[in-house]
Amino acid sequence: MRIIQLIDSLEPGGAERMAVHYANALTKYVAFSGLVATRKEGSLCSQIDAKVSYLYLNKKKTIDFKALYALRNYVLQHNVTVVHAHGTSFFLGFLLKLTLPSLKLIWHDHYGTRVNESIWNNLILIFCSRFFSCVFVVNPHLEIWCNKNLLTKKIYFIPNFATFENDILKKTFLKGQDKKRIVCLANLKEPKNHLIILKVFAKMRLNELGWTVHLIGKDYHDSYSIILKNFIHKSKLEQFIFIYDSKNDIKHILSQATIGILASTAEGFPVTLLEYGLSQLPVISTNVGYCPLIIKDNFSGLLFNPLDSSDLHTQFQKMISGHSLRFSFALHLQELVIENYSKEKVVNILISHYKNVIN
């Protein structure tokens, strides 16, 4: 098999990280593994394995013939048989398929919010889906939506997996007291819902107990970011809530954390929870998307309604006051992640579906 992953950006995000993970992992299993970034490069470039063939298209507009021509030449040069398009890159994959009809085009949907959208917001996707060989989804809700709305017969659920690169330099050192750090690994944008974390932290006056919050993720310096920074300033919490922007040394960052949290109002299958688990962190998680299947409430972590601050307040109180509880949650989550979401297990599932598509 000769396969490329197609992704619009290499800025850190769930879909972007999985595209890199897949490209890296497949080098051991297939004849050719490539990764193509269409619109934007980013810090994930440094995590691409040397054995992966990499191409950046610098696509400028929705229909960019120069980018399409470059991609087509790349596919022909390397005898690519399968294009695995992640997220919004499906449209370029569709245009490529029109020029190379024998190519197998797979679309991978990571966008958990789609299940709440009208089909009118997805008309182009629905039309293009007639040309997909199959569709991969990251949770059962998306599987139901795709089966109902897309023109593709083969819809498969494939869980995400997490892995840490050991050769990444340890550059990020978290502020605050050791053993009292709360980390949120999520880009600063909707629907990540950071504000509820900050509001509950302030209301509970956790800073007076020595706790700190650390937001790790892309800062777009937009209205969402401004709201967070204004709240931190007005609450006089600059010495207790810290924004770090995108970072690559995630394993090192999480080794300094005490609690991991995710507060999104919508999710597909957050790689963040798997990374918390690999790092043996106790977790407080939103109850949306695939999250409740990873975080078993009161067993491998605590769940809360992301629209209910009192619910988060209760779970914070339980987590912070129970040291033995935190240890138990962390151990159970780590065991669950290793057993069910290992790289080897997921890649084997992936390859079996690739074979079905090719055959």
Short mmCIF file of C-alpha atoms in Angstrom, two decimals:
data_model
loop_
_atom_site.label_atom_id
_atom_site.label_comp_id
_atom_site.label_asym_id
_atom_site.label_seq_id
_atom_site.Cartn_x
_atom_site.Cartn_y
_atom_site.Cartn_z
CA MET A 1 0.00 0.00 0.00
CA ARG A 2 1.14 3.53 -0.83
CA ILE A 3 -0.76 6.04 1.28
CA ILE A 4 -0.71 9.78 1.99
CA GLN A 5 -2.39 11.73 4.77
CA LEU A 6 -3.94 15.00 3.55
CA ILE A 7 -4.46 17.81 6.09
CA ASP A 8 -5.04 21.54 5.71
CA SER A 9 -2.77 22.72 8.54
CA LEU A 10 -0.01 21.50 10.83
CA GLU A 11 -0.88 23.83 13.67
CA PRO A 12 -1.54 21.68 16.77
CA GLY A 13 -5.08 20.34 16.87
CA GLY A 14 -6.78 16.96 17.17
CA ALA A 15 -7.13 16.19 13.46
CA GLU A 16 -3.69 17.62 12.71
CA ARG A 17 -1.97 15.56 15.38
CA MET A 18 -3.71 12.39 14.22
CA ALA A 19 -2.64 13.00 10.60
CA VAL A 20 0.98 13.21 11.77
CA HIS A 21 0.57 10.18 14.08
CA TYR A 22 -0.85 8.09 11.23
CA ALA A 23 1.83 9.11 8.76
CA ASN A 24 4.59 8.32 11.26
CA ALA A 25 3.10 5.02 12.40
CA LEU A 26 2.44 3.72 8.88
CA THR A 27 6.13 3.89 7.89
CA LYS A 28 6.52 0.49 9.59
CA TYR A 29 3.55 -1.11 7.85
CA VAL A 30 3.21 0.17 4.27
CA ALA A 31 5.46 0.62 1.23
CA PHE A 32 5.04 4.39 1.18
CA SER A 33 3.74 6.81 3.82
CA GLY A 34 3.39 10.48 2.95
CA LEU A 35 1.97 13.60 4.56
CA VAL A 36 0.68 16.60 2.60
CA ALA A 37 -0.18 19.91 4.29
CA THR A 38 -2.36 22.01 2.00
CA ARG A 39 -2.81 25.51 3.44
CA LYS A 40 -0.54 26.10 6.41
CA GLU A 41 2.48 24.62 8.12
CA GLY A 42 2.97 24.76 11.89
CA SER A 43 4.83 23.43 14.89
CA LEU A 44 3.75 19.84 14.16
CA CYS A 45 6.22 19.87 11.24
CA SER A 46 8.96 19.12 13.75
CA GLN A 47 7.19 15.88 14.74
CA ILE A 48 7.13 14.35 11.25
CA ASP A 49 9.25 11.19 11.12
CA ALA A 50 12.26 11.31 8.79
CA LYS A 51 10.87 8.26 6.96
CA VAL A 52 7.68 10.12 6.02
CA SER A 53 7.59 11.83 2.62
CA TYR A 54 6.38 15.39 3.25
CA LEU A 55 4.91 17.99 0.87
CA TYR A 56 3.59 21.49 1.56
CA LEU A 57 1.25 22.90 -1.12
CA ASN A 58 0.79 26.49 0.12
CA LYS A 59 -2.81 26.44 -1.13
CA LYS A 60 -4.19 30.01 -1.32
CA LYS A 61 -7.86 29.58 -2.24
CA THR A 62 -10.63 26.99 -2.34
CA ILE A 63 -9.92 26.02 -5.94
CA ASP A 64 -6.19 26.47 -6.42
CA PHE A 65 -5.08 24.83 -9.67
CA LYS A 66 -1.39 25.28 -8.89
CA ALA A 67 -1.76 23.38 -5.60
CA LEU A 68 -3.92 20.71 -7.25
CA TYR A 69 -1.37 20.22 -10.03
CA ALA A 70 1.46 19.92 -7.49
CA LEU A 71 -0.50 17.36 -5.50
CA ARG A 72 -1.39 15.37 -8.62
CA ASN A 73 2.26 15.25 -9.69
CA TYR A 74 3.30 14.13 -6.21
CA VAL A 75 0.70 11.33 -6.20
CA LEU A 76 1.80 10.14 -9.65
CA GLN A 77 5.50 10.40 -8.82
CA HIS A 78 5.13 8.21 -5.73
CA ASN A 79 2.48 5.86 -7.17
CA VAL A 80 0.10 6.71 -4.33
CA THR A 81 -2.95 4.44 -4.23
CA VAL A 82 -4.84 5.81 -1.21
CA VAL A 83 -5.43 9.43 -0.14
CA HIS A 84 -6.56 9.69 3.48
CA ALA A 85 -8.06 13.20 3.78
CA HIS A 86 -8.64 14.62 7.24
CA GLY A 87 -11.28 17.24 8.07
CA THR A 88 -11.73 20.07 5.61
CA SER A 89 -9.07 18.77 3.22
CA PHE A 90 -11.72 16.49 1.69
CA PHE A 91 -12.50 19.06 -1.03
CA LEU A 92 -8.98 19.07 -2.45
CA GLY A 93 -9.08 15.28 -2.25
CA PHE A 94 -12.32 15.33 -4.24
CA LEU A 95 -10.77 17.55 -6.96
CA LEU A 96 -7.76 15.22 -7.11
CA LYS A 97 -10.08 12.21 -7.45
CA LEU A 98 -11.73 13.85 -10.48
CA THR A 99 -8.34 13.95 -12.23
CA LEU A 100 -7.32 10.44 -11.09
CA PRO A 101 -10.51 8.33 -10.94
CA SER A 102 -8.70 5.11 -9.94
CA LEU A 103 -7.40 6.75 -6.73
CA LYS A 104 -9.01 5.58 -3.49
CA LEU A 105 -10.19 8.60 -1.47
CA ILE A 106 -10.93 8.19 2.24
CA TRP A 107 -12.38 10.98 4.35
CA HIS A 108 -11.74 11.13 8.10
CA ASP A 109 -14.21 13.19 10.17
CA HIS A 110 -12.87 14.52 13.48
CA TYR A 111 -15.44 17.31 13.91
CA GLY A 112 -17.73 16.43 16.83
CA THR A 113 -19.91 19.54 16.42
CA ARG A 114 -21.13 18.30 13.03
CA VAL A 115 -23.85 16.19 14.66
CA ASN A 116 -25.56 19.41 15.80
CA GLU A 117 -25.40 21.08 12.39
CA SER A 118 -28.02 21.27 9.68
CA ILE A 119 -27.38 19.32 6.48
CA TRP A 120 -27.59 22.68 4.69
CA ASN A 121 -24.23 23.55 6.26
CA ASN A 122 -22.77 20.38 4.75
CA LEU A 123 -24.10 20.30 1.21
CA ILE A 124 -20.66 20.39 -0.43
CA LEU A 125 -19.48 17.58 1.84
CA ILE A 126 -22.57 15.51 1.05
CA PHE A 127 -22.04 15.99 -2.70
CA CYS A 128 -18.33 15.10 -2.49
CA SER A 129 -19.08 12.02 -0.37
CA ARG A 130 -20.33 10.25 -3.52
CA PHE A 131 -16.64 10.05 -4.51
CA PHE A 132 -15.34 8.72 -1.17
CA SER A 133 -14.30 5.05 -1.05
CA CYS A 134 -15.12 5.08 2.65
CA VAL A 135 -15.41 7.38 5.65
CA PHE A 136 -13.67 7.11 9.02
CA VAL A 137 -15.25 8.74 12.08
CA VAL A 138 -13.95 9.29 15.60
CA ASN A 139 -17.10 8.57 17.59
CA PRO A 140 -20.44 6.72 17.32
CA HIS A 141 -22.45 9.97 17.07
CA LEU A 142 -20.59 10.94 13.91
CA GLU A 143 -21.03 7.41 12.58
CA ILE A 144 -24.82 7.77 12.90
CA TRP A 145 -24.74 11.22 11.26
CA CYS A 146 -22.60 10.04 8.34
CA ASN A 147 -24.72 6.93 7.75
CA LYS A 148 -27.82 9.10 7.68
CA ASN A 149 -26.54 11.97 5.52
CA LEU A 150 -23.57 10.96 3.35
CA LEU A 151 -23.60 9.16 0.01
CA THR A 152 -20.85 6.76 1.07
CA LYS A 153 -21.81 3.19 1.96
CA LYS A 154 -18.76 2.29 4.03
CA ILE A 155 -18.59 4.19 7.34
CA TYR A 156 -16.11 2.97 9.97
CA PHE A 157 -15.44 4.11 13.52
CA ILE A 158 -11.71 4.26 14.28
CA PRO A 159 -10.58 5.40 17.73
CA ASN A 160 -7.73 7.88 18.07
CA PHE A 161 -4.49 7.01 19.78
CA ALA A 162 -1.83 9.06 21.55
CA THR A 163 1.92 8.77 21.42
CA PHE A 164 4.76 10.93 22.68
CA GLU A 165 7.94 11.67 20.75
CA ASN A 166 10.88 11.08 23.12
CA ASP A 167 13.38 13.25 21.25
CA ILE A 168 11.50 16.56 21.71
CA LEU A 169 13.45 19.07 23.79
CA LYS A 170 12.07 19.93 27.22
CA LYS A 171 11.54 23.67 26.86
CA THR A 172 8.36 24.45 28.81
CA PHE A 173 8.55 24.78 32.57
CA LEU A 174 5.24 25.42 34.30
CA LYS A 175 4.94 28.13 36.90
CA GLY A 176 3.27 27.68 40.27
CA GLN A 177 3.65 25.19 43.10
CA ASP A 178 4.55 21.59 42.42
CA LYS A 179 1.64 19.12 42.91
CA LYS A 180 -0.92 21.93 42.60
CA ARG A 181 -1.04 22.54 38.85
CA ILE A 182 -4.20 22.17 36.75
CA VAL A 183 -3.48 21.82 33.03
CA CYS A 184 -5.89 22.32 30.13
CA LEU A 185 -4.49 21.11 26.82
CA ALA A 186 -6.74 22.73 24.17
CA ASN A 187 -6.42 25.48 21.58
CA LEU A 188 -7.93 28.81 22.63
CA LYS A 189 -11.11 28.73 20.55
CA GLU A 190 -14.71 27.60 20.53
CA PRO A 191 -15.97 25.10 21.57
CA LYS A 192 -13.13 24.50 24.07
CA ASN A 193 -14.97 26.51 26.75
CA HIS A 194 -11.94 27.64 28.79
CA LEU A 195 -13.89 30.38 30.53
CA ILE A 196 -15.91 28.00 32.69
CA ILE A 197 -12.65 26.62 34.12
CA LEU A 198 -11.40 30.11 34.98
CA LYS A 199 -14.71 31.22 36.50
CA VAL A 200 -15.01 28.16 38.75
CA PHE A 201 -11.35 28.42 39.74
CA ALA A 202 -11.89 32.06 40.74
CA LYS A 203 -15.18 31.41 42.53
CA MET A 204 -13.66 28.58 44.57
CA ARG A 205 -10.62 30.75 45.35
CA LEU A 206 -8.36 27.82 44.61
CA ASN A 207 -5.46 30.24 44.20
CA GLU A 208 -5.61 30.84 47.96
CA LEU A 209 -4.88 27.14 48.42
CA GLY A 210 -1.85 27.41 46.12
CA TRP A 211 -3.43 25.97 42.97
CA THR A 212 -2.65 27.34 39.51
CA VAL A 213 -4.16 26.88 36.03
CA HIS A 214 -2.06 26.39 32.88
CA LEU A 215 -3.61 26.77 29.43
CA ILE A 216 -1.59 25.01 26.74
CA GLY A 217 -2.78 25.56 23.17
CA LYS A 218 -2.75 27.86 20.17
CA ASP A 219 -3.52 31.48 21.11
CA TYR A 220 -5.18 33.12 18.10
CA HIS A 221 -5.15 36.56 19.79
CA ASP A 222 -8.79 37.04 18.86
CA SER A 223 -11.97 37.93 20.78
CA TYR A 224 -12.00 34.51 22.49
CA SER A 225 -8.47 35.06 23.77
CA ILE A 226 -9.22 38.63 24.82
CA ILE A 227 -12.19 37.51 26.92
CA LEU A 228 -10.00 35.03 28.79
CA LYS A 229 -7.22 37.55 29.38
CA ASN A 230 -9.66 40.25 30.51
CA PHE A 231 -11.20 37.85 33.01
CA ILE A 232 -7.78 36.90 34.37
CA HIS A 233 -6.86 40.58 34.72
CA LYS A 234 -10.14 41.70 36.33
CA SER A 235 -9.98 38.78 38.75
CA LYS A 236 -6.38 39.66 39.63
CA LEU A 237 -5.26 36.12 38.87
CA GLU A 238 -2.25 36.86 36.66
CA GLN A 239 0.00 35.04 39.14
CA PHE A 240 -2.24 31.96 39.17
CA ILE A 241 -3.60 31.48 35.63
CA PHE A 242 -1.06 31.22 32.80
CA ILE A 243 -1.41 31.09 29.01
CA TYR A 244 1.49 29.41 27.18
CA ASP A 245 0.38 29.20 23.49
CA SER A 246 1.23 26.11 21.37
CA LYS A 247 3.90 23.78 22.70
CA ASN A 248 5.52 20.61 21.37
CA ASP A 249 6.97 19.16 24.58
CA ILE A 250 3.59 17.89 25.79
CA LYS A 251 4.98 14.86 27.60
CA HIS A 252 7.31 17.11 29.60
CA ILE A 253 4.49 19.59 30.33
CA LEU A 254 2.12 16.92 31.58
CA SER A 255 4.83 15.40 33.77
CA GLN A 256 4.69 18.66 35.77
CA ALA A 257 0.88 18.69 36.08
CA THR A 258 -1.31 17.48 38.93
CA ILE A 259 -4.75 17.44 37.28
CA GLY A 260 -5.78 17.45 33.61
CA ILE A 261 -9.01 19.10 32.54
CA LEU A 262 -11.08 19.37 29.36
CA ALA A 263 -14.22 21.55 29.27
CA SER A 264 -15.39 21.55 25.63
CA THR A 265 -19.07 21.97 24.80
CA ALA A 266 -18.53 19.69 21.79
CA GLU A 267 -15.89 17.06 21.03
CA GLY A 268 -15.16 14.30 18.55
CA PHE A 269 -12.56 12.05 20.17
CA PRO A 270 -10.10 14.21 22.12
CA VAL A 271 -6.50 13.01 21.89
CA THR A 272 -5.93 15.22 24.94
CA LEU A 273 -7.66 12.72 27.24
CA LEU A 274 -5.46 9.91 25.94
CA GLU A 275 -2.36 12.03 26.55
CA TYR A 276 -3.53 12.77 30.09
CA GLY A 277 -3.95 9.02 30.56
CA LEU A 278 -0.50 8.14 29.23
CA SER A 279 0.91 10.73 31.64
CA GLN A 280 -0.99 9.13 34.54
CA LEU A 281 -2.95 12.27 35.34
CA PRO A 282 -6.30 12.33 37.15
CA VAL A 283 -8.83 13.98 34.86
CA ILE A 284 -11.92 16.15 35.05
CA SER A 285 -13.65 15.98 31.66
CA THR A 286 -16.63 17.32 29.79
CA ASN A 287 -19.29 14.67 29.18
CA VAL A 288 -19.74 15.32 25.43
CA GLY A 289 -18.72 13.33 22.34
CA TYR A 290 -16.59 10.26 23.00
CA CYS A 291 -15.36 11.57 26.37
CA PRO A 292 -17.69 9.44 28.58
CA LEU A 293 -16.34 6.30 26.91
CA ILE A 294 -12.80 7.21 27.97
CA ILE A 295 -13.54 8.82 31.32
CA LYS A 296 -15.73 6.48 33.33
CA ASP A 297 -17.22 8.76 35.96
CA ASN A 298 -15.83 8.08 39.45
CA PHE A 299 -13.59 5.33 38.08
CA SER A 300 -11.10 6.71 35.53
CA GLY A 301 -11.90 10.36 36.24
CA LEU A 302 -14.77 12.76 36.82
CA LEU A 303 -17.31 13.99 34.27
CA PHE A 304 -19.29 17.23 34.27
CA ASN A 305 -21.84 19.07 32.17
CA PRO A 306 -19.84 21.81 30.35
CA LEU A 307 -22.83 24.16 30.56
CA ASP A 308 -23.19 23.79 34.34
CA SER A 309 -20.59 25.61 36.42
CA SER A 310 -21.99 24.18 39.68
CA ASP A 311 -21.36 20.68 38.31
CA LEU A 312 -17.73 21.57 37.60
CA HIS A 313 -17.49 23.18 41.06
CA THR A 314 -18.55 19.87 42.65
CA GLN A 315 -16.09 17.83 40.63
CA PHE A 316 -13.22 20.23 41.32
CA GLN A 317 -13.93 20.00 45.03
CA LYS A 318 -13.98 16.20 44.93
CA MET A 319 -10.77 15.97 42.89
CA ILE A 320 -8.76 18.53 44.83
CA SER A 321 -9.68 17.22 48.27
CA GLY A 322 -9.05 13.54 47.50
CA HIS A 323 -5.39 12.63 47.02
CA SER A 324 -6.00 8.86 47.07
CA LEU A 325 -8.93 9.35 44.69
CA ARG A 326 -6.67 11.19 42.23
CA PHE A 327 -4.16 8.35 42.32
CA SER A 328 -6.87 5.76 41.67
CA PHE A 329 -8.40 7.73 38.79
CA ALA A 330 -5.00 8.25 37.16
CA LEU A 331 -4.07 4.58 37.39
CA HIS A 332 -7.39 3.39 35.96
CA LEU A 333 -7.23 5.87 33.08
CA GLN A 334 -3.68 4.92 32.18
CA GLU A 335 -4.62 1.23 32.14
CA LEU A 336 -7.67 1.94 29.95
CA VAL A 337 -5.66 3.98 27.44
CA ILE A 338 -2.86 1.44 27.15
CA GLU A 339 -5.29 -1.47 26.79
CA ASN A 340 -7.76 0.08 24.34
CA TYR A 341 -6.07 2.98 22.55
CA SER A 342 -2.51 1.89 21.87
CA LYS A 343 -0.84 2.87 18.61
CA GLU A 344 -0.41 -0.76 17.57
CA LYS A 345 -4.07 -1.68 18.11
CA VAL A 346 -5.46 1.35 16.29
CA VAL A 347 -3.03 1.11 13.36
CA ASN A 348 -3.97 -2.55 12.88
CA ILE A 349 -7.64 -1.53 12.67
CA LEU A 350 -6.70 1.23 10.22
CA ILE A 351 -4.74 -1.08 7.95
CA SER A 352 -7.54 -3.65 7.88
CA HIS A 353 -9.90 -0.96 6.58
CA TYR A 354 -7.33 0.22 4.04
CA LYS A 355 -7.16 -3.34 2.72
CA ASN A 356 -10.95 -3.52 2.44
CA VAL A 357 -10.96 -0.30 0.43
CA ILE A 358 -8.20 -1.42 -1.92
CA ASN A 359 -9.71 -4.86 -2.46
#
